[in-house]
């Protein structure tokens, strides 16, 4: 088993705590924990295990990393994304790895933006879509850098 879950969890927490604050742009931060949940759930065969891990890490993120203002929001989003990430088959993940995790980042940032910026959704849909798009692009950009530096594709697909 090459994908060392605890090692990558520790790296994700450190990156979220340090670099996300440094990389804040216009009040937006990349959601590195969402990336971790998506990428670590792909090799999991048990969808229930992936969903529970997503929920627990989401609760940890809400309480420790994201100041607890929207308690349960990360748990919901991480659980949904972990469920869908664990549903992928090996052949699909190998051929479409980047497309697959990017579509899950789009889903996760969309759900997060909907609940976090619901005021914009109901009052100014264009501003809501701009916020969602910016968070998605920013998280995806950081995700591409992380997946290339840590060679995540090889680690994840060797365990799938």
XYZ file of C-alpha atoms in Angstrom:
160
model
C 0.000 0.000 0.000
C 1.870 3.050 -1.272
C -0.707 5.705 -0.487
C 0.170 6.575 3.096
C -3.073 8.130 4.365
C -1.729 9.559 7.615
C 1.342 11.062 5.948
C -0.741 12.852 3.325
C -3.302 13.930 5.941
C -0.524 15.544 7.948
C 0.822 17.265 4.821
C -2.673 18.493 3.901
C -3.239 19.931 7.384
C 0.138 21.686 7.328
C -0.524 23.079 3.853
C -4.011 24.244 4.848
C -2.744 25.914 8.014
C 0.291 27.614 6.517
C 0.028 28.122 2.803
C -3.714 28.684 2.541
C -3.388 31.725 4.781
C -0.395 32.953 2.806
C -2.143 32.308 -0.504
C -5.359 34.127 0.391
C -6.344 36.259 -2.562
C -9.305 38.655 -2.349
C -10.519 36.749 0.688
C -10.491 33.393 -1.106
C -8.392 30.416 -0.059
C -7.740 27.130 -1.814
C -9.489 24.263 -0.040
C -6.595 21.847 0.349
C -8.530 19.562 2.693
C -11.168 19.074 -0.019
C -8.389 18.062 -2.404
C -7.048 15.610 0.175
C -10.450 13.993 0.704
C -11.067 13.597 -3.017
C -7.627 12.202 -3.812
C -7.485 9.889 -0.800
C -10.971 8.472 -1.421
C -10.287 7.334 -4.997
C -8.383 4.153 -3.980
C -10.881 3.239 -1.232
C -13.089 0.313 -2.136
C -15.552 0.903 0.686
C -17.798 3.880 0.004
C -19.072 3.846 3.575
C -15.512 4.061 4.913
C -14.687 6.930 2.552
C -17.876 8.766 3.531
C -17.208 8.393 7.261
C -13.598 9.536 6.840
C -14.841 12.514 4.830
C -17.318 13.367 7.575
C -14.744 13.105 10.387
C -12.106 15.126 8.551
C -14.776 17.667 7.604
C -15.785 18.042 11.236
C -12.127 18.419 12.201
C -11.720 21.043 9.494
C -14.766 22.978 10.676
C -13.674 22.960 14.297
C -9.918 23.442 13.931
C -9.044 24.787 10.504
C -12.034 26.880 9.422
C -12.994 28.577 12.737
C -16.256 26.624 13.202
C -18.546 29.354 11.895
C -20.247 27.008 9.441
C -20.130 23.909 11.632
C -20.995 20.813 9.623
C -20.595 22.394 6.203
C -17.241 20.766 5.478
C -18.534 17.474 6.902
C -21.406 17.475 4.427
C -19.290 18.465 1.448
C -16.372 16.160 2.247
C -18.756 13.225 2.772
C -20.472 13.783 -0.581
C -17.173 14.201 -2.442
C -15.614 11.182 -0.693
C -18.626 9.061 -1.639
C -18.388 9.967 -5.321
C -14.586 9.682 -5.367
C -14.742 6.145 -3.963
C -17.213 5.086 -6.670
C -14.694 5.319 -9.497
C -13.296 2.228 -11.150
C -9.574 1.808 -11.738
C -9.736 2.013 -15.551
C -11.717 5.238 -15.499
C -9.452 6.815 -12.891
C -6.321 5.862 -14.799
C -7.477 7.304 -18.109
C -9.270 10.364 -16.747
C -7.578 11.017 -13.420
C -7.284 14.799 -13.675
C -10.737 15.190 -15.189
C -12.246 13.076 -12.424
C -10.752 14.908 -9.459
C -11.362 18.276 -11.135
C -15.055 17.480 -11.583
C -15.257 16.541 -7.904
C -13.500 19.786 -6.947
C -16.099 21.606 -9.063
C -18.865 19.787 -7.176
C -17.283 20.397 -3.773
C -16.549 24.066 -4.333
C -20.020 24.514 -5.803
C -21.711 23.032 -2.749
C -19.434 24.962 -0.430
C -20.087 28.217 -2.287
C -23.833 27.612 -2.313
C -24.011 27.264 1.458
C -21.329 29.816 2.265
C -22.438 32.492 -0.196
C -26.171 31.757 -0.215
C -26.901 35.465 0.157
C -25.235 36.082 -3.223
C -27.035 33.126 -4.792
C -30.451 34.566 -4.009
C -29.597 38.252 -4.559
C -26.861 38.425 -7.204
C -26.370 35.205 -9.138
C -23.533 36.672 -11.222
C -21.510 37.522 -8.114
C -22.218 34.044 -6.741
C -20.990 32.417 -9.963
C -17.856 34.597 -9.923
C -17.095 33.517 -6.344
C -17.689 29.860 -7.174
C -15.586 30.036 -10.333
C -12.719 31.817 -8.594
C -12.611 29.326 -5.702
C -12.795 26.410 -8.170
C -9.993 27.737 -10.385
C -7.810 28.635 -7.422
C -8.284 25.264 -5.702
C -7.723 23.439 -9.004
C -4.528 25.368 -9.692
C -3.148 24.502 -6.249
C -4.359 20.927 -6.790
C -2.398 20.611 -10.024
C 0.730 21.842 -8.289
C 0.246 19.448 -5.357
C -0.526 16.420 -7.534
C 2.578 17.038 -9.624
C 4.960 17.731 -6.724
C 3.881 14.768 -4.582
C 3.216 12.454 -7.574
C -0.244 11.778 -6.178
C -1.580 10.145 -9.343
C 0.949 7.318 -9.128
C 0.361 6.802 -5.395
C -3.415 6.825 -5.687
C -3.633 4.584 -8.733
C -1.196 2.016 -7.337
C -3.626 1.494 -4.458
C -6.803 1.505 -6.555
